Short mmCIF file of C-alpha atoms and ligand atoms in Angstrom, two decimals:
data_model
loop_
_atom_site.label_atom_id
_atom_site.label_comp_id
_atom_site.label_asym_id
_atom_site.label_seq_id
_atom_site.Cartn_x
_atom_site.Cartn_y
_atom_site.Cartn_z
CA MET A 1 101.44 42.78 93.15
CA SER A 2 102.98 45.54 92.86
CA ARG A 3 102.08 48.61 94.51
CA LEU A 4 100.67 51.54 92.94
CA SER A 5 102.76 55.13 93.48
CA ALA A 6 101.23 57.98 94.27
CA PRO A 7 100.48 60.29 91.82
CA PRO A 8 103.27 63.17 91.58
CA PRO A 9 101.65 66.16 93.49
CA ALA A 10 99.68 68.63 91.65
CA LYS A 11 101.89 71.58 90.35
CA SER A 12 100.65 74.78 92.14
CA VAL A 13 98.68 76.32 89.52
CA ARG A 14 98.63 79.45 91.31
CA PRO A 15 99.25 82.17 88.78
CA ALA A 16 102.41 84.44 90.16
CA ALA A 17 101.35 87.87 90.86
CA LEU A 18 103.19 91.32 91.77
CA ALA A 19 102.34 94.32 93.92
CA LEU A 20 101.69 97.56 92.23
CA LEU A 21 102.23 100.33 95.42
CA GLY A 22 103.62 103.26 96.63
CA ASP A 23 102.39 106.96 95.52
CA ILE A 24 99.43 105.99 93.60
CA ASP A 25 95.75 106.19 92.99
CA ARG A 26 94.89 102.72 92.68
CA PRO A 27 97.48 99.80 94.46
CA GLY A 28 97.28 96.42 93.28
CA THR A 29 98.07 93.00 92.37
CA LEU A 30 98.46 92.01 88.60
CA THR A 31 98.80 88.37 87.48
CA VAL A 32 100.60 87.60 83.93
CA GLY A 33 97.53 87.00 83.06
CA ASP A 34 96.35 90.76 83.68
CA LEU A 35 99.63 92.63 81.99
CA ARG A 36 98.29 90.07 78.82
CA ALA A 37 95.15 91.39 78.51
CA ARG A 38 94.78 95.16 80.08
CA TRP A 39 97.52 96.07 78.18
CA GLU A 40 98.67 96.15 74.51
CA GLN A 41 101.80 94.02 74.37
CA ARG A 42 104.82 95.31 72.57
CA HIS A 43 108.07 93.38 71.66
CA ALA A 44 111.27 93.48 72.18
CA GLU A 45 114.47 91.54 70.50
CA VAL A 46 117.63 92.01 72.77
CA VAL A 47 121.25 91.69 73.39
CA PHE A 48 122.21 92.21 76.50
CA ASP A 49 125.90 91.16 78.46
CA CYS A 50 126.65 89.63 81.96
CA ALA A 51 129.33 89.37 83.51
CA THR A 52 129.07 86.27 83.77
CA SER A 53 127.21 84.11 81.36
CA GLY A 54 129.12 86.71 78.17
CA SER A 55 126.11 87.78 75.83
CA ARG A 56 122.70 86.72 75.74
CA HIS A 57 120.00 87.71 72.94
CA HIS A 58 115.71 86.69 73.93
CA ARG A 59 112.39 88.12 72.42
CA PHE A 60 109.95 89.23 74.67
CA GLU A 61 106.53 90.29 75.03
CA GLY A 62 104.59 92.67 77.06
CA PRO A 63 103.46 95.76 77.88
CA LEU A 64 104.84 98.75 77.96
CA LEU A 65 106.10 99.20 81.98
CA ARG A 66 105.10 103.32 81.70
CA ASP A 67 101.10 102.08 80.71
CA VAL A 68 100.72 99.62 83.64
CA VAL A 69 102.32 102.57 86.35
CA LEU A 70 100.21 105.48 84.39
CA ASP A 71 97.04 103.03 84.30
CA ALA A 72 97.02 102.82 88.49
CA GLY A 73 97.60 106.69 88.55
CA PRO A 74 100.99 107.98 89.95
CA VAL A 75 100.44 110.87 91.89
CA PHE A 76 102.01 113.44 89.33
CA ASP A 77 100.80 116.54 87.84
CA PRO A 78 100.80 114.81 84.09
CA ARG A 79 100.67 117.86 82.53
CA ARG A 80 103.93 118.94 84.36
CA ARG A 81 107.36 117.61 83.33
CA LYS A 82 109.24 118.99 86.42
CA ASP A 83 106.98 117.00 88.73
CA ARG A 84 107.09 113.83 86.33
CA SER A 85 110.79 114.57 86.43
CA ARG A 86 110.48 113.92 90.79
CA PHE A 87 109.21 110.14 90.69
CA LEU A 88 111.30 106.81 91.08
CA LEU A 89 110.77 103.18 90.62
CA ALA A 90 111.47 100.35 92.46
CA VAL A 91 111.04 96.99 90.87
CA ALA A 92 112.33 94.11 92.89
CA GLY A 93 112.59 90.26 92.23
CA ARG A 94 111.67 86.45 94.02
CA ASP A 95 115.04 85.78 94.82
CA GLY A 96 115.38 89.46 96.29
CA HIS A 97 117.06 91.29 93.52
CA HIS A 98 116.00 94.22 93.04
CA THR A 99 116.46 97.81 91.04
CA VAL A 100 115.54 101.49 90.57
CA LEU A 101 114.88 103.12 87.64
CA SER A 102 113.50 107.23 86.96
CA TRP A 103 110.27 107.57 85.88
CA ALA A 104 111.44 109.89 82.87
CA GLU A 105 113.69 107.50 81.71
CA LEU A 106 110.70 106.08 80.38
CA ASP A 107 108.70 108.96 79.68
CA ALA A 108 108.03 110.49 76.35
CA ASP A 109 109.47 113.40 77.20
CA PHE A 110 112.72 112.35 78.40
CA GLY A 111 114.16 109.17 77.71
CA ASP A 112 110.93 107.26 76.24
CA ALA A 113 112.54 103.43 76.82
CA PRO A 114 110.51 101.15 75.62
CA VAL A 115 110.62 99.27 79.20
CA LEU A 116 108.79 96.04 78.93
CA LEU A 117 107.02 93.89 82.05
CA ALA A 118 106.96 90.78 80.13
CA THR A 119 104.30 88.32 79.66
CA ARG A 120 106.47 86.24 77.32
CA LEU A 121 110.00 85.64 76.80
CA ASP A 122 111.72 83.43 74.22
CA GLY A 123 108.00 82.42 73.03
CA ALA A 124 107.34 80.77 76.12
CA ASP A 125 104.61 82.40 78.66
CA LEU A 126 105.62 84.17 82.32
CA ASP A 127 102.27 82.87 84.33
CA GLY A 128 103.67 80.83 86.35
CA ALA A 129 107.61 81.81 86.86
CA GLY A 130 106.11 85.85 86.85
CA SER A 131 106.78 88.93 85.15
CA GLN A 132 110.17 89.87 83.94
CA LEU A 133 111.52 93.47 83.51
CA VAL A 134 112.68 95.08 80.47
CA VAL A 135 115.08 97.08 79.70
CA PRO A 136 116.80 97.06 74.98
CA THR A 137 118.43 100.46 76.53
CA ASP A 138 120.95 98.37 78.71
CA ARG A 139 123.93 97.34 77.94
CA CYS A 140 123.82 94.81 80.76
CA GLY A 141 121.38 91.81 81.71
CA ALA A 142 120.98 93.67 85.71
CA ARG A 143 118.16 95.07 85.17
CA TYR A 144 116.35 92.28 83.35
CA ILE A 145 115.08 90.90 86.38
CA SER A 146 112.55 88.01 86.75
CA ALA A 147 110.01 86.43 88.54
CA VAL A 148 109.23 90.44 89.09
CA THR A 149 107.11 90.77 92.76
CA ARG A 150 106.70 94.28 93.32
CA VAL A 151 106.67 97.56 91.67
CA TRP A 152 106.88 100.53 93.93
CA VAL A 153 106.03 104.01 92.71
CA GLY A 154 107.15 107.20 94.36
CA ALA A 155 108.13 110.85 94.60
CA TRP A 156 111.82 111.99 95.76
CA PRO A 157 111.88 113.38 98.20
CA PRO A 158 109.61 110.69 100.66
CA ASP A 159 108.90 113.58 102.48
CA GLY A 160 107.71 115.72 99.86
CA GLY A 161 109.86 118.09 101.52
N1 MTE B 201 115.03 88.15 89.77
C1 MTE B 201 116.48 87.99 88.92
N2 MTE B 201 116.58 88.14 87.53
C2 MTE B 201 118.00 88.34 87.53
C3 MTE B 201 119.17 88.66 88.12
C4 MTE B 201 118.69 88.03 89.04
O1 MTE B 201 119.86 87.67 90.25
N3 MTE B 201 117.53 88.10 90.03
N4 MTE B 201 120.22 88.77 87.62
C5 MTE B 201 120.06 89.79 86.14
C6 MTE B 201 121.61 89.65 85.10
S1 MTE B 201 123.09 90.22 86.15
C7 MTE B 201 121.62 89.01 84.41
S2 MTE B 201 122.83 89.54 83.29
C8 MTE B 201 120.13 88.45 83.67
C9 MTE B 201 120.49 87.08 82.33
O2 MTE B 201 119.54 86.28 81.92
P1 MTE B 201 119.30 85.32 81.67
O3 MTE B 201 120.44 84.15 82.55
O4 MTE B 201 118.12 85.07 81.36
O5 MTE B 201 120.12 85.85 80.02
O6 MTE B 201 119.02 87.81 84.66
C10 MTE B 201 118.88 89.24 85.00
N5 MTE B 201 118.11 89.06 85.82
MO1 MO B 202 124.40 89.51 85.16
#
């Protein structure tokens, strides 16, 4: 009688999450499910260039990074454009790839770029893989960070001076 083989180990069902931290009133952890449930989902159809794999084309859905960060209460004076313009964001992926954006790139009074924290990529949910940063205004793909683990928000200079 042949031995029954053991069932394959259950895949981890723990959803990927990102930490939102820095100079904000309400730091916390957000799953892709949170990003889908708590904010309006935008769509972006993008083409970007990669130095190693050439032209890439993807469809993304997810909330505006701007909306997610605003709800966490960045410690700027929301009525003062100059104050908002001092802020930076640093986004990190699980593999250590990271990048920065300025708040002004996202802010409707400055660059107004529709940057997303994606919950879906090419029709597939990102709950297991983690959210992906989407920067439709970029010509190249380097800031399309996948498997986002951390979004830090902070003012420059860091000591407030
Ligand atoms: N986490 C992570 N995301 C990343 C990268 C990376 O090295 N790590 N490379 C970026 C680069 S350089 C490009 S061009 C795109 C490529 O995305 P695609 O191959 O899924 O089209 O992913 C971006 N996102
Ligand atoms: Mo790339």
